Tab-separated table of C-alpha atoms in Angstrom:
chain	number	residue	atom	x	y	z
A	1	MET	CA	-11.544	17.451	40.082
A	2	ALA	CA	-14.759	17.130	38.117
A	3	PHE	CA	-15.855	20.668	38.901
A	4	ARG	CA	-12.417	21.871	37.920
A	5	TYR	CA	-12.667	20.543	34.342
A	6	THR	CA	-16.406	21.288	34.004
A	7	PRO	CA	-15.983	24.510	31.951
A	8	TRP	CA	-13.843	22.483	29.526
A	9	VAL	CA	-16.470	19.785	29.150
A	10	PHE	CA	-19.052	22.529	28.350
A	11	ARG	CA	-16.752	24.032	25.771
A	12	PHE	CA	-16.292	20.685	24.123
A	13	ILE	CA	-20.009	20.036	24.117
A	14	SER	CA	-20.750	23.538	22.731
A	15	PHE	CA	-18.074	22.860	20.139
A	16	ALA	CA	-19.779	19.594	19.196
A	17	PHE	CA	-23.163	21.250	18.716
A	18	ARG	CA	-21.458	24.039	16.758
A	19	TYR	CA	-20.116	21.657	14.246
A	20	THR	CA	-23.032	19.127	14.221
A	21	PRO	CA	-24.578	20.586	11.062
A	22	TRP	CA	-21.256	19.914	9.258
A	23	ALA	CA	-21.165	16.448	10.615
A	24	ILE	CA	-24.772	15.828	9.291
A	25	LYS	CA	-23.727	17.213	5.896
A	26	PHE	CA	-20.796	14.800	5.679
A	27	ILE	CA	-22.980	11.803	6.685
A	28	SER	CA	-25.577	12.806	4.091
A	29	LEU	CA	-22.768	13.079	1.464
A	30	ALA	CA	-21.557	9.670	2.433
A	31	PHE	CA	-25.051	8.218	1.959
A	32	ARG	CA	-25.408	10.193	-1.301
A	33	TYR	CA	-22.204	8.532	-2.781
A	34	THR	CA	-22.868	5.049	-1.232
A	35	PRO	CA	-24.363	3.623	-4.423
A	36	TRP	CA	-21.158	4.567	-6.315
A	37	ALA	CA	-19.061	2.809	-3.786
A	38	ILE	CA	-21.365	-0.273	-4.110
A	39	ARG	CA	-20.922	-0.131	-7.930
A	40	PHE	CA	-17.114	-0.009	-7.520
A	41	ILE	CA	-17.159	-3.018	-5.195
A	42	SER	CA	-19.467	-4.919	-7.621
A	43	LEU	CA	-17.097	-4.023	-10.488
A	44	ALA	CA	-14.237	-5.294	-8.344
A	45	PHE	CA	-15.958	-8.649	-7.813
A	46	ARG	CA	-16.992	-8.814	-11.561
A	47	TYR	CA	-13.262	-8.608	-12.593
A	48	THR	CA	-11.940	-10.788	-9.734
A	49	PRO	CA	-11.731	-13.973	-11.924
A	50	TRP	CA	-9.480	-12.140	-14.331
A	51	ALA	CA	-7.215	-11.172	-11.436
A	52	PHE	CA	-7.105	-14.745	-10.386
A	53	ARG	CA	-6.248	-15.816	-13.841
A	54	PHE	CA	-3.337	-13.423	-13.853
A	55	ILE	CA	-2.138	-14.630	-10.519
A	56	ARG	CA	-2.244	-18.276	-11.689
A	57	LEU	CA	-0.281	-17.188	-14.842
A	58	ASP	CA	2.262	-15.564	-12.464
A	59	PHE	CA	2.624	-18.783	-10.475
A	60	ARG	CA	2.929	-20.679	-13.753
A	61	TYR	CA	5.913	-18.809	-14.981
A	62	THR	CA	7.526	-18.299	-11.432
A	63	PRO	CA	9.995	-21.103	-11.741
A	64	TRP	CA	11.453	-19.479	-14.856
A	65	ALA	CA	11.760	-16.217	-12.953
A	66	ILE	CA	13.589	-17.947	-10.172
A	67	ARG	CA	15.870	-19.644	-12.670
A	68	PHE	CA	16.823	-16.329	-14.191
A	69	ILE	CA	17.407	-14.849	-10.659
A	70	SER	CA	19.621	-17.762	-9.711
A	71	LEU	CA	21.548	-17.332	-12.963
A	72	ASP	CA	21.846	-13.652	-12.165
A	73	LEU	CA	23.316	-14.489	-8.662
A	74	LYS	CA	25.661	-17.125	-10.198
A	75	TYR	CA	27.200	-14.686	-12.727
A	76	MET	CA	26.866	-11.453	-10.572
A	77	PRO	CA	30.287	-11.333	-9.140
A	78	TRP	CA	31.717	-11.512	-12.746
A	79	ALA	CA	29.467	-8.727	-13.947
A	80	ILE	CA	30.242	-6.519	-10.949
A	81	ILE	CA	33.928	-7.004	-10.255
A	82	ILE	CA	35.457	-5.041	-13.048
A	83	LYS	CA	39.158	-4.322	-13.274
A	84	LYS	CA	39.519	-0.638	-14.038
A	85	GLU	CA	42.748	1.285	-13.866
A	86	ASN	CA	44.174	-1.654	-11.740
A	87	LYS	CA	41.354	-1.066	-9.198
A	88	ILE	CA	38.698	-3.639	-8.551
A	89	ILE	CA	35.363	-2.079	-8.318
A	90	CYS	CA	33.269	-4.224	-5.939
A	91	PRO	CA	30.154	-3.394	-3.906
A	92	PRO	CA	30.435	-4.046	-0.195
A	93	PHE	CA	27.869	-6.779	-0.077
A	94	LEU	CA	30.154	-9.102	-2.170
A	95	LEU	CA	32.929	-8.532	0.432
A	96	LEU	CA	30.926	-10.030	3.304
């Protein structure tokens, strides 16, 4: 079995050696741009407090959003069920 697939293994190995220079180029490129990635990460950490402030604001005003949604749900049937040409237009989810 091993001998049967040996030529394929050799082909893969030769393939690997053929593309090794490209792999090395990609790795060197990665190392070249690493400082930029680190700068972006540091920027992200720099502005994290602001993100948290926005999230906190979101939570502060969430009850109001929920109240509006509940009002919407309360008056939705009236908004959607419209009598037009003696036909009631009603989405299927209200019929459930």
